[in-house]
PDB file of C-alpha atoms and ligand atoms in Angstrom:
ATOM      1  CA  MET A1355     -34.296   6.081  47.190  1.00 85.00           C
ATOM      2  CA  GLU A1356     -35.842   3.798  44.440  1.00 94.00           C
ATOM      3  CA  LEU A1357     -34.633   4.890  40.645  1.00 96.00           C
ATOM      4  CA  TRP A1358     -37.158   4.241  38.086  1.00 97.00           C
ATOM      5  CA  PHE A1359     -36.763   4.744  34.346  1.00 98.00           C
ATOM      6  CA  THR A1360     -39.992   6.079  32.919  1.00 97.00           C
ATOM      7  CA  GLU A1361     -40.400   6.140  28.614  1.00 97.00           C
ATOM      8  CA  GLU A1362     -43.180   7.783  27.107  1.00 95.00           C
ATOM      9  CA  TRP A1363     -44.995   5.199  24.511  1.00 93.00           C
ATOM     10  CA  LEU A1364     -47.505   7.221  23.769  1.00 90.00           C
ATOM     11  CA  LYS A1365     -49.675  10.125  24.945  1.00 90.00           C
ATOM     12  CA  GLY A1366     -51.258   9.483  27.770  1.00 92.00           C
ATOM     13  CA  LEU A1367     -49.257   6.489  27.716  1.00 93.00           C
ATOM     14  CA  ARG A1368     -46.060   5.263  29.489  1.00 95.00           C
ATOM     15  CA  ILE A1369     -44.312   2.776  31.158  1.00 96.00           C
ATOM     16  CA  SER A1370     -41.538   2.631  34.168  1.00 97.00           C
ATOM     17  CA  VAL A1371     -38.802  -0.042  34.948  1.00 97.00           C
ATOM     18  CA  LYS A1372     -37.437  -0.147  38.542  1.00 97.00           C
ATOM     19  CA  VAL A1373     -34.138   0.475  38.432  1.00 98.00           C
ATOM     20  CA  ASP A1374     -31.663  -1.774  40.585  1.00 98.00           C
ATOM     21  CA  SER A1375     -28.463  -0.151  39.025  1.00 98.00           C
ATOM     22  CA  VAL A1376     -26.861   2.454  36.624  1.00 98.00           C
ATOM     23  CA  VAL A1377     -24.242   0.468  34.833  1.00 98.00           C
ATOM     24  CA  TYR A1378     -23.308   3.203  32.423  1.00 98.00           C
ATOM     25  CA  SER A1379     -24.354   6.155  30.840  1.00 98.00           C
ATOM     26  CA  THR A1380     -22.749   8.788  28.559  1.00 98.00           C
ATOM     27  CA  GLN A1381     -23.519  10.915  25.975  1.00 98.00           C
ATOM     28  CA  THR A1382     -22.273   9.360  22.484  1.00 98.00           C
ATOM     29  CA  GLU A1383     -21.790  11.690  19.790  1.00 96.00           C
ATOM     30  CA  TYR A1384     -25.323  10.611  18.483  1.00 96.00           C
ATOM     31  CA  GLN A1385     -27.562  10.168  21.017  1.00 96.00           C
ATOM     32  CA  LYS A1386     -27.693   9.656  25.231  1.00 97.00           C
ATOM     33  CA  LEU A1387     -27.248   5.946  26.074  1.00 98.00           C
ATOM     34  CA  ALA A1388     -27.640   4.248  28.990  1.00 98.00           C
ATOM     35  CA  ILE A1389     -27.312   0.551  30.503  1.00 98.00           C
ATOM     36  CA  TYR A1390     -29.783  -0.246  33.643  1.00 98.00           C
ATOM     37  CA  ASP A1391     -30.072  -2.908  35.399  1.00 98.00           C
ATOM     38  CA  THR A1392     -33.692  -3.565  36.403  1.00 98.00           C
ATOM     39  CA  LYS A1393     -35.973  -6.176  37.982  1.00 91.00           C
ATOM     40  CA  GLN A1394     -38.082  -7.191  35.714  1.00 95.00           C
ATOM     41  CA  PHE A1395     -36.801  -6.678  32.484  1.00 98.00           C
ATOM     42  CA  GLY A1396     -32.801  -7.308  33.227  1.00 98.00           C
ATOM     43  CA  ARG A1397     -29.929  -5.462  31.900  1.00 98.00           C
ATOM     44  CA  MET A1398     -31.478  -2.760  29.954  1.00 98.00           C
ATOM     45  CA  LEU A1399     -29.714  -0.277  26.900  1.00 98.00           C
ATOM     46  CA  VAL A1400     -31.662   2.604  26.765  1.00 98.00           C
ATOM     47  CA  LEU A1401     -31.442   5.188  23.886  1.00 97.00           C
ATOM     48  CA  ASP A1402     -32.391   8.907  23.862  1.00 97.00           C
ATOM     49  CA  ASP A1403     -34.779   7.920  26.888  1.00 97.00           C
ATOM     50  CA  VAL A1404     -35.698   5.072  24.354  1.00 97.00           C
ATOM     51  CA  ILE A1405     -35.812   1.283  25.190  1.00 98.00           C
ATOM     52  CA  GLN A1406     -33.955  -0.663  22.734  1.00 98.00           C
ATOM     53  CA  THR A1407     -33.821  -4.287  24.313  1.00 98.00           C
ATOM     54  CA  THR A1408     -33.536  -5.943  26.838  1.00 98.00           C
ATOM     55  CA  GLU A1409     -32.283  -9.130  28.933  1.00 98.00           C
ATOM     56  CA  CYS A1410     -35.744 -10.807  28.953  1.00 98.00           C
ATOM     57  CA  ASP A1411     -37.440 -10.069  25.929  1.00 98.00           C
ATOM     58  CA  GLU A1412     -34.679  -9.303  23.387  1.00 98.00           C
ATOM     59  CA  TYR A1413     -34.524 -13.487  21.800  1.00 98.00           C
ATOM     60  CA  ILE A1414     -37.957 -12.864  21.110  1.00 98.00           C
ATOM     61  CA  TYR A1415     -37.106  -9.322  18.156  1.00 98.00           C
ATOM     62  CA  HIS A1416     -33.891 -10.422  17.186  1.00 98.00           C
ATOM     63  CA  GLU A1417     -34.859 -14.251  16.400  1.00 98.00           C
ATOM     64  CA  CYS A1418     -37.411 -12.649  14.351  1.00 98.00           C
ATOM     65  CA  LEU A1419     -35.862 -10.308  12.452  1.00 98.00           C
ATOM     66  CA  ALA A1420     -33.222 -12.409  11.538  1.00 99.00           C
ATOM     67  CA  HIS A1421     -34.121 -16.269  11.557  1.00 98.00           C
ATOM     68  CA  VAL A1422     -36.886 -15.787   9.704  1.00 98.00           C
ATOM     69  CA  PRO A1423     -35.412 -13.815   6.273  1.00 98.00           C
ATOM     70  CA  MET A1424     -32.274 -16.163   7.125  1.00 99.00           C
ATOM     71  CA  PHE A1425     -34.189 -19.782   6.872  1.00 98.00           C
ATOM     72  CA  ALA A1426     -36.333 -18.172   3.914  1.00 98.00           C
ATOM     73  CA  HIS A1427     -33.362 -17.347   1.893  1.00 98.00           C
ATOM     74  CA  PRO A1428     -31.835 -20.799   0.215  1.00 98.00           C
ATOM     75  CA  ASN A1429     -28.189 -19.922   0.882  1.00 98.00           C
ATOM     76  CA  PRO A1430     -27.054 -17.277   3.242  1.00 98.00           C
ATOM     77  CA  GLU A1431     -23.655 -16.195   2.699  1.00 98.00           C
ATOM     78  CA  ASN A1432     -23.144 -12.479   3.257  1.00 98.00           C
ATOM     79  CA  VAL A1433     -25.247 -10.516   5.086  1.00 99.00           C
ATOM     80  CA  LEU A1434     -25.412  -6.955   5.946  1.00 99.00           C
ATOM     81  CA  ILE A1435     -26.599  -5.611   8.743  1.00 98.00           C
ATOM     82  CA  VAL A1436     -27.686  -1.827   9.694  1.00 98.00           C
ATOM     83  CA  GLY A1437     -28.031  -1.053  13.186  1.00 98.00           C
ATOM     84  CA  GLY A1438     -27.977  -3.508  15.244  1.00 98.00           C
ATOM     85  CA  GLY A1439     -25.259  -2.025  17.358  1.00 98.00           C
ATOM     86  CA  ASP A1440     -25.530  -3.733  20.352  1.00 98.00           C
ATOM     87  CA  GLY A1441     -25.112  -6.831  18.220  1.00 98.00           C
ATOM     88  CA  GLY A1442     -27.761  -9.132  19.203  1.00 98.00           C
ATOM     89  CA  THR A1443     -29.009  -9.472  15.572  1.00 98.00           C
ATOM     90  CA  LEU A1444     -25.615 -10.132  14.884  1.00 99.00           C
ATOM     91  CA  ARG A1445     -25.173 -12.880  17.432  1.00 98.00           C
ATOM     92  CA  GLU A1446     -28.449 -14.605  15.625  1.00 98.00           C
ATOM     93  CA  VAL A1447     -27.089 -13.984  12.142  1.00 99.00           C
ATOM     94  CA  LEU A1448     -23.716 -15.704  12.828  1.00 98.00           C
ATOM     95  CA  ARG A1449     -25.692 -18.688  14.130  1.00 98.00           C
ATOM     96  CA  HIS A1450     -26.285 -19.996  10.404  1.00 98.00           C
ATOM     97  CA  PRO A1451     -23.044 -21.771   9.446  1.00 98.00           C
ATOM     98  CA  THR A1452     -23.276 -20.623   5.348  1.00 98.00           C
ATOM     99  CA  VAL A1453     -22.860 -17.259   6.794  1.00 98.00           C
ATOM    100  CA  LYS A1454     -19.269 -16.310   5.334  1.00 98.00           C
ATOM    101  CA  LYS A1455     -19.505 -12.948   6.515  1.00 98.00           C
ATOM    102  CA  ALA A1456     -21.712 -10.229   8.588  1.00 99.00           C
ATOM    103  CA  THR A1457     -21.330  -6.727   8.084  1.00 98.00           C
ATOM    104  CA  LEU A1458     -22.961  -4.724  10.718  1.00 98.00           C
ATOM    105  CA  VAL A1459     -23.059  -0.381  10.292  1.00 98.00           C
ATOM    106  CA  ASP A1460     -24.010   1.756  12.674  1.00 98.00           C
ATOM    107  CA  ILE A1461     -24.105   4.797  13.095  1.00 97.00           C
ATOM    108  CA  ASP A1462     -22.869   5.254  16.542  1.00 98.00           C
ATOM    109  CA  GLY A1463     -19.598   3.801  17.496  1.00 98.00           C
ATOM    110  CA  GLY A1464     -20.825   4.547  21.535  1.00 98.00           C
ATOM    111  CA  VAL A1465     -23.327   2.017  21.453  1.00 98.00           C
ATOM    112  CA  ILE A1466     -20.843  -0.655  20.007  1.00 98.00           C
ATOM    113  CA  GLU A1467     -18.371   0.375  22.428  1.00 98.00           C
ATOM    114  CA  ALA A1468     -20.920  -0.201  25.285  1.00 98.00           C
ATOM    115  CA  SER A1469     -21.926  -3.560  24.364  1.00 98.00           C
ATOM    116  CA  LYS A1470     -18.652  -4.581  24.003  1.00 98.00           C
ATOM    117  CA  ARG A1471     -17.440  -3.861  27.655  1.00 98.00           C
ATOM    118  CA  PHE A1472     -21.483  -4.456  28.812  1.00 98.00           C
ATOM    119  CA  LEU A1473     -23.532  -6.542  26.691  1.00 98.00           C
ATOM    120  CA  HIS A1474     -22.318  -9.597  27.583  1.00 98.00           C
ATOM    121  CA  GLN A1475     -25.507 -11.700  26.765  1.00 98.00           C
ATOM    122  CA  TRP A1476     -25.940  -9.788  23.503  1.00 98.00           C
ATOM    123  CA  ASN A1477     -22.264  -8.935  22.021  1.00 98.00           C
ATOM    124  CA  SER A1478     -21.026 -12.996  21.653  1.00 98.00           C
ATOM    125  CA  GLY A1479     -21.000 -12.132  17.866  1.00 98.00           C
ATOM    126  CA  PHE A1480     -18.421  -9.081  17.161  1.00 98.00           C
ATOM    127  CA  SER A1481     -15.816 -11.422  18.397  1.00 98.00           C
ATOM    128  CA  ASP A1482     -16.456 -13.389  15.813  1.00 98.00           C
ATOM    129  CA  PRO A1483     -14.178 -13.621  12.334  1.00 98.00           C
ATOM    130  CA  ARG A1484     -16.925 -13.360  10.234  1.00 98.00           C
ATOM    131  CA  ALA A1485     -17.627 -10.154  11.268  1.00 98.00           C
ATOM    132  CA  ASN A1486     -17.183  -6.909   9.460  1.00 98.00           C
ATOM    133  CA  ILE A1487     -18.049  -3.954  11.749  1.00 98.00           C
ATOM    134  CA  ILE A1488     -18.450  -0.283  10.879  1.00 98.00           C
ATOM    135  CA  VAL A1489     -19.221   2.793  12.446  1.00 98.00           C
ATOM    136  CA  GLY A1490     -21.173   4.800   9.818  1.00 98.00           C
ATOM    137  CA  ASP A1491     -23.875   6.010   8.304  1.00 97.00           C
ATOM    138  CA  GLY A1492     -26.542   2.694   7.055  1.00 97.00           C
ATOM    139  CA  LEU A1493     -28.030   5.066   4.027  1.00 97.00           C
ATOM    140  CA  GLU A1494     -24.653   5.956   2.648  1.00 97.00           C
ATOM    141  CA  PHE A1495     -23.122   2.563   3.044  1.00 98.00           C
ATOM    142  CA  VAL A1496     -25.968   0.782   1.407  1.00 98.00           C
ATOM    143  CA  SER A1497     -26.312   3.368  -1.519  1.00 98.00           C
ATOM    144  CA  ASN A1498     -22.298   2.177  -2.375  1.00 98.00           C
ATOM    145  CA  ALA A1499     -23.455  -1.044  -2.320  1.00 98.00           C
ATOM    146  CA  ASP A1500     -24.410  -3.428  -5.228  1.00 97.00           C
ATOM    147  CA  SER A1501     -25.747  -6.681  -6.052  1.00 97.00           C
ATOM    148  CA  GLU A1502     -23.869  -7.696  -2.663  1.00 98.00           C
ATOM    149  CA  TYR A1503     -25.715  -9.258  -0.172  1.00 98.00           C
ATOM    150  CA  ASP A1504     -27.823 -12.538   0.498  1.00 98.00           C
ATOM    151  CA  VAL A1505     -29.557 -10.834   3.394  1.00 99.00           C
ATOM    152  CA  ILE A1506     -30.278  -7.428   4.980  1.00 98.00           C
ATOM    153  CA  LEU A1507     -31.695  -6.749   7.887  1.00 98.00           C
ATOM    154  CA  VAL A1508     -32.124  -2.986   9.295  1.00 98.00           C
ATOM    155  CA  ASP A1509     -32.579  -2.955  12.602  1.00 98.00           C
ATOM    156  CA  ALA A1510     -32.745   0.855  13.309  1.00 96.00           C
ATOM    157  CA  THR A1511     -34.181   2.741  16.408  1.00 94.00           C
ATOM    158  CA  ASP A1512     -37.688   4.469  15.458  1.00 90.00           C
ATOM    159  CA  PRO A1513     -38.060   6.697  13.197  1.00 90.00           C
ATOM    160  CA  VAL A1514     -36.878  10.013  14.167  1.00 88.00           C
ATOM    161  CA  GLY A1515     -33.634  11.428  14.881  1.00 86.00           C
ATOM    162  CA  PRO A1516     -30.707   9.129  12.827  1.00 86.00           C
ATOM    163  CA  GLY A1517     -32.638   6.302  12.648  1.00 90.00           C
ATOM    164  CA  GLU A1518     -35.266   8.067  10.584  1.00 93.00           C
ATOM    165  CA  VAL A1519     -33.564   7.643   6.856  1.00 93.00           C
ATOM    166  CA  LEU A1520     -33.710   4.282   7.680  1.00 95.00           C
ATOM    167  CA  PHE A1521     -37.499   4.325   7.006  1.00 95.00           C
ATOM    168  CA  ALA A1522     -37.528   6.069   3.792  1.00 96.00           C
ATOM    169  CA  LEU A1523     -38.093   5.162   0.612  1.00 97.00           C
ATOM    170  CA  ASP A1524     -34.533   6.050  -1.087  1.00 97.00           C
ATOM    171  CA  PHE A1525     -33.287   3.768   1.429  1.00 98.00           C
ATOM    172  CA  TYR A1526     -35.864   0.732   0.043  1.00 98.00           C
ATOM    173  CA  ARG A1527     -34.549   1.124  -3.207  1.00 98.00           C
ATOM    174  CA  SER A1528     -30.610   0.969  -2.459  1.00 98.00           C
ATOM    175  CA  VAL A1529     -31.437  -1.920   0.210  1.00 98.00           C
ATOM    176  CA  LYS A1530     -32.665  -3.420  -2.945  1.00 98.00           C
ATOM    177  CA  LYS A1531     -30.214  -2.503  -5.044  1.00 98.00           C
ATOM    178  CA  ALA A1532     -27.436  -3.789  -2.530  1.00 98.00           C
ATOM    179  CA  LEU A1533     -29.447  -7.223  -2.891  1.00 98.00           C
ATOM    180  CA  LYS A1534     -28.204 -10.096  -4.365  1.00 98.00           C
ATOM    181  CA  PRO A1535     -30.583 -11.429  -7.642  1.00 98.00           C
ATOM    182  CA  GLY A1536     -32.773 -13.564  -4.992  1.00 98.00           C
ATOM    183  CA  GLY A1537     -31.913 -11.915  -2.170  1.00 98.00           C
ATOM    184  CA  ILE A1538     -34.259 -11.007   0.984  1.00 98.00           C
ATOM    185  CA  MET A1539     -34.298  -7.827   3.403  1.00 98.00           C
ATOM    186  CA  SER A1540     -35.656  -7.323   7.064  1.00 98.00           C
ATOM    187  CA  ALA A1541     -36.306  -4.521   8.847  1.00 98.00           C
ATOM    188  CA  GLN A1542     -38.114  -3.876  12.153  1.00 98.00           C
ATOM    189  CA  THR A1543     -40.981  -1.450  11.169  1.00 97.00           C
ATOM    190  CA  GLU A1544     -42.590  -0.878  14.389  1.00 97.00           C
ATOM    191  CA  SER A1545     -45.653  -1.729  16.159  1.00 97.00           C
ATOM    192  CA  PRO A1546     -48.681  -2.222  14.437  1.00 97.00           C
ATOM    193  CA  ILE A1547     -50.925  -1.691  18.222  1.00 96.00           C
ATOM    194  CA  ALA A1548     -49.597   1.655  19.362  1.00 95.00           C
ATOM    195  CA  GLU A1549     -49.012   3.312  15.907  1.00 95.00           C
ATOM    196  CA  PRO A1550     -50.109   0.682  13.106  1.00 97.00           C
ATOM    197  CA  ALA A1551     -50.472   4.599  10.989  1.00 97.00           C
ATOM    198  CA  VAL A1552     -46.813   4.419  10.990  1.00 97.00           C
ATOM    199  CA  VAL A1553     -46.041   0.437  10.479  1.00 97.00           C
ATOM    200  CA  LYS A1554     -48.749   1.087   7.424  1.00 97.00           C
ATOM    201  CA  SER A1555     -46.374   4.028   5.718  1.00 96.00           C
ATOM    202  CA  ILE A1556     -43.545   2.258   5.517  1.00 97.00           C
ATOM    203  CA  TRP A1557     -45.323  -1.105   4.705  1.00 97.00           C
ATOM    204  CA  ASP A1558     -46.529   1.002   1.423  1.00 96.00           C
ATOM    205  CA  ARG A1559     -43.315   1.693   1.133  1.00 97.00           C
ATOM    206  CA  VAL A1560     -41.712  -1.156   1.367  1.00 97.00           C
ATOM    207  CA  ARG A1561     -44.549  -2.937  -0.869  1.00 96.00           C
ATOM    208  CA  SER A1562     -43.759  -0.249  -3.916  1.00 96.00           C
ATOM    209  CA  VAL A1563     -40.173  -1.299  -4.102  1.00 97.00           C
ATOM    210  CA  PHE A1564     -40.448  -5.068  -3.814  1.00 97.00           C
ATOM    211  CA  PRO A1565     -42.130  -7.432  -5.963  1.00 96.00           C
ATOM    212  CA  ILE A1566     -42.449  -9.045  -2.576  1.00 96.00           C
ATOM    213  CA  ALA A1567     -43.661  -7.802  -0.113  1.00 97.00           C
ATOM    214  CA  ARG A1568     -44.543  -9.662   3.803  1.00 98.00           C
ATOM    215  CA  LEU A1569     -45.543  -8.317   7.680  1.00 98.00           C
ATOM    216  CA  TYR A1570     -44.970 -10.554  10.236  1.00 98.00           C
ATOM    217  CA  THR A1571     -45.163  -9.903  14.044  1.00 98.00           C
ATOM    218  CA  SER A1572     -43.961 -11.103  17.337  1.00 98.00           C
ATOM    219  CA  PRO A1573     -44.642 -10.323  20.744  1.00 98.00           C
ATOM    220  CA  VAL A1574     -41.951  -7.422  22.342  1.00 98.00           C
ATOM    221  CA  PRO A1575     -43.254  -7.031  25.532  1.00 97.00           C
ATOM    222  CA  THR A1576     -40.374  -3.738  26.063  1.00 97.00           C
ATOM    223  CA  TYR A1577     -41.773  -2.235  22.837  1.00 97.00           C
ATOM    224  CA  PRO A1578     -44.827   0.393  22.943  1.00 96.00           C
ATOM    225  CA  GLY A1579     -47.909  -1.913  22.783  1.00 95.00           C
ATOM    226  CA  GLY A1580     -46.200  -4.786  23.554  1.00 97.00           C
ATOM    227  CA  TRP A1581     -46.119  -6.123  19.784  1.00 98.00           C
ATOM    228  CA  TRP A1582     -43.642  -5.577  17.408  1.00 98.00           C
ATOM    229  CA  SER A1583     -43.824  -5.871  12.793  1.00 98.00           C
ATOM    230  CA  TYR A1584     -41.130  -6.400  11.075  1.00 98.00           C
ATOM    231  CA  THR A1585     -41.143  -6.240   7.240  1.00 98.00           C
ATOM    232  CA  ALA A1586     -39.950  -8.045   4.787  1.00 98.00           C
ATOM    233  CA  GLY A1587     -39.314  -7.800   1.005  1.00 98.00           C
ATOM    234  CA  SER A1588     -38.001  -9.762  -1.816  1.00 98.00           C
ATOM    235  CA  THR A1589     -35.961 -10.304  -4.926  1.00 97.00           C
ATOM    236  CA  GLY A1590     -37.064 -14.156  -5.109  1.00 97.00           C
ATOM    237  CA  PRO A1591     -37.311 -16.220  -2.424  1.00 97.00           C
ATOM    238  CA  GLU A1592     -40.880 -16.289  -0.294  1.00 97.00           C
ATOM    239  CA  PRO A1593     -40.422 -15.054   2.958  1.00 98.00           C
ATOM    240  CA  MET A1594     -43.197 -16.969   4.723  1.00 97.00           C
ATOM    241  CA  VAL A1595     -41.823 -20.568   3.605  1.00 98.00           C
ATOM    242  CA  PRO A1596     -38.246 -21.400   6.219  1.00 98.00           C
ATOM    243  CA  LEU A1597     -36.311 -23.653   3.928  1.00 98.00           C
ATOM    244  CA  ARG A1598     -34.182 -25.161   6.706  1.00 98.00           C
ATOM    245  CA  LYS A1599     -34.963 -25.242  10.560  1.00 97.00           C
ATOM    246  CA  PRO A1600     -32.118 -23.982  13.620  1.00 98.00           C
ATOM    247  CA  GLY A1601     -29.979 -27.512  14.918  1.00 96.00           C
ATOM    248  CA  ASP A1602     -31.491 -28.304  18.128  1.00 94.00           C
ATOM    249  CA  ASP A1603     -27.956 -27.478  19.795  1.00 96.00           C
ATOM    250  CA  TRP A1604     -28.801 -23.604  18.304  1.00 97.00           C
ATOM    251  CA  GLY A1605     -30.824 -22.914  22.245  1.00 96.00           C
ATOM    252  CA  LEU A1606     -33.140 -20.637  20.032  1.00 98.00           C
ATOM    253  CA  LYS A1607     -36.073 -19.588  22.882  1.00 98.00           C
ATOM    254  CA  TYR A1608     -38.486 -18.335  20.331  1.00 98.00           C
ATOM    255  CA  TYR A1609     -37.811 -19.151  16.885  1.00 98.00           C
ATOM    256  CA  SER A1610     -38.900 -22.445  15.139  1.00 98.00           C
ATOM    257  CA  PRO A1611     -40.423 -23.692  11.701  1.00 98.00           C
ATOM    258  CA  GLU A1612     -43.838 -23.113  12.580  1.00 97.00           C
ATOM    259  CA  ILE A1613     -43.930 -19.927  14.835  1.00 98.00           C
ATOM    260  CA  HIS A1614     -42.124 -19.056  11.052  1.00 98.00           C
ATOM    261  CA  GLU A1615     -45.260 -19.431   9.396  1.00 97.00           C
ATOM    262  CA  ARG A1616     -47.675 -18.524  11.618  1.00 96.00           C
ATOM    263  CA  ALA A1617     -45.661 -15.299  12.294  1.00 97.00           C
ATOM    264  CA  PHE A1618     -47.053 -14.421   8.724  1.00 97.00           C
ATOM    265  CA  VAL A1619     -50.829 -14.378   9.897  1.00 95.00           C
ATOM    266  CA  LEU A1620     -52.254 -11.143  11.015  1.00 95.00           C
ATOM    267  CA  ASN A1621     -55.757 -10.536  12.325  1.00 94.00           C
ATOM    268  CA  PRO A1622     -58.382  -8.573  10.474  1.00 94.00           C
ATOM    269  CA  LYS A1623     -58.103  -5.678  12.629  1.00 95.00           C
ATOM    270  CA  MET A1624     -54.364  -5.282  11.331  1.00 95.00           C
ATOM    271  CA  GLN A1625     -54.949  -6.854   8.500  1.00 95.00           C
ATOM    272  CA  LYS A1626     -57.324  -3.434   8.036  1.00 95.00           C
ATOM    273  CA  ASP A1627     -55.219  -0.904   9.856  1.00 96.00           C
ATOM    274  CA  ILE A1628     -52.119  -2.034   7.556  1.00 96.00           C
ATOM    275  CA  GLY A1629     -53.412  -2.747   4.241  1.00 94.00           C
ATOM    276  CA  VAL A1630     -52.500  -6.072   3.961  1.00 92.00           C
ATOM    277  CA  TYR A1631     -54.598  -9.087   2.677  1.00 83.00           C
ATOM    278  CA  ASP A1632     -52.666 -11.042   0.831  1.00 75.00           C
ATOM    279  CA  GLN A1633     -50.714 -13.320   3.077  1.00 84.00           C
ATOM    280  CA  GLY A1634     -52.464 -16.836   3.069  1.00 57.00           C
ATOM    281  CA  GLY A1635     -52.915 -19.962   1.815  1.00 43.00           C
ATOM    282  CA  ASP A1636     -51.439 -19.208  -1.984  1.00 41.00           C
ATOM    283  CA  HIS A1637     -47.624 -19.352  -1.724  1.00 42.00           C
ATOM    284  CA  ARG A1638     -46.785 -23.080  -1.538  1.00 35.00           C
TER     285      ARG A1638
HETATM  286  N1  LIG B 264     -33.640  -2.784  18.557  1.00 79.39           N
HETATM  287  C1  LIG B 264     -33.880  -1.877  18.110  1.00 79.39           C
HETATM  288  C2  LIG B 264     -35.761  -1.104  18.577  1.00 79.39           C
HETATM  289  O1  LIG B 264     -36.386  -1.422  17.457  1.00 79.39           O
HETATM  290  O2  LIG B 264     -35.990  -0.379  19.376  1.00 79.39           O
HETATM  291  C3  LIG B 264     -32.820  -1.302  18.086  1.00 79.39           C
HETATM  292  C4  LIG B 264     -32.057  -1.819  18.184  1.00 79.39           C
HETATM  293  S1  LIG B 264     -30.071  -1.246  17.909  1.00 79.39           S
HETATM  294  C5  LIG B 264     -29.217  -0.784  19.639  1.00 79.39           C
HETATM  295  C6  LIG B 264     -30.922   0.287  16.773  1.00 79.39           C
HETATM  296  C7  LIG B 264     -29.601   1.583  16.731  1.00 79.39           C
HETATM  297  O3  LIG B 264     -29.173   2.308  15.068  1.00 79.39           O
HETATM  298  C8  LIG B 264     -28.777   1.971  17.061  1.00 79.39           C
HETATM  299  O4  LIG B 264     -27.295   1.825  17.223  1.00 79.39           O
HETATM  300  C9  LIG B 264     -28.409   3.189  16.793  1.00 79.39           C
HETATM  301  O5  LIG B 264     -26.903   4.190  16.602  1.00 79.39           O
HETATM  302  C10 LIG B 264     -28.239   2.527  14.992  1.00 79.39           C
HETATM  303  N2  LIG B 264     -28.468   3.518  14.167  1.00 79.39           N
HETATM  304  C11 LIG B 264     -29.892   4.879  13.876  1.00 79.39           C
HETATM  305  N3  LIG B 264     -29.709   5.793  12.995  1.00 79.39           N
HETATM  306  C12 LIG B 264     -28.332   4.821  11.841  1.00 79.39           C
HETATM  307  C13 LIG B 264     -28.452   5.368  10.883  1.00 79.39           C
HETATM  308  N4  LIG B 264     -28.348   5.732  10.301  1.00 79.39           N
HETATM  309  N5  LIG B 264     -26.488   4.594  10.095  1.00 79.39           N
HETATM  310  C14 LIG B 264     -27.262   3.414  10.637  1.00 79.39           C
HETATM  311  N6  LIG B 264     -27.525   2.969  12.321  1.00 79.39           N
HETATM  312  C15 LIG B 264     -27.848   3.976  13.105  1.00 79.39           C
END
């Protein structure tokens, strides 16, 4: 009998993925966790019936979330990842030779353990001596930090359940306080195609907290609408300008300095839906 995983993207719109085998399935303290091997997307992590990351397109999301702020910062040494228990963002951060320490705080130790056992494409960073892995609530952790991090990356689940607090105004205020002067943060901020009103409300919060706020996008075929947004907040560097470039030996598949700059170009509908009009032209 065929097995299919189905996620409800929106009311009246579902994505179904043919499952070859169930690699792992459990209920953690916080969420239902499943890892599937699938026909089209390879290995796939699902939390509470929502696709989190798949073998075939995770590189786009993780390279965009991590490398845009990392390359916009002149010298990222101390980096914090909030969420990101699969390890993909950590893997990308640790490619940067400037990084001395990368702390990852995920509320669910079950995700980290599952990644270590089954998500080999994602999990290389967990064994890096620069990685500092903490199981705990990201909001609480960030609230207790003061001028510590060069770059903060928010790799959260959607703004429902345990991830909801990671999209609140108070959280972004705490992120700003946790950054060193001249720091930069980037967060995954949902789909500008499927849920533009959600993207706008997050954008409005980030913009009200950070002196420089920029929105950028990339395709991610397995996320609702197939197109994803990231919001950068900075207290110094211009997020749109890459200051260095990746080594040829990094083996990146999506990010390049050209992609970095183009990711900030928003089409007229997105500009209008989200209310972002001022990203062109004057940043050089
Ligand atoms: N790339 C994914 C996406 O856009 O859907 C996110 C992937 S990552 C697996 C999300 C992680 O955020 C999960 O491991 C979850 O446990 C973690 N998380 C959710 N709420 C959190 C919180 N309050 N503090 C820290 N981590 C949290």
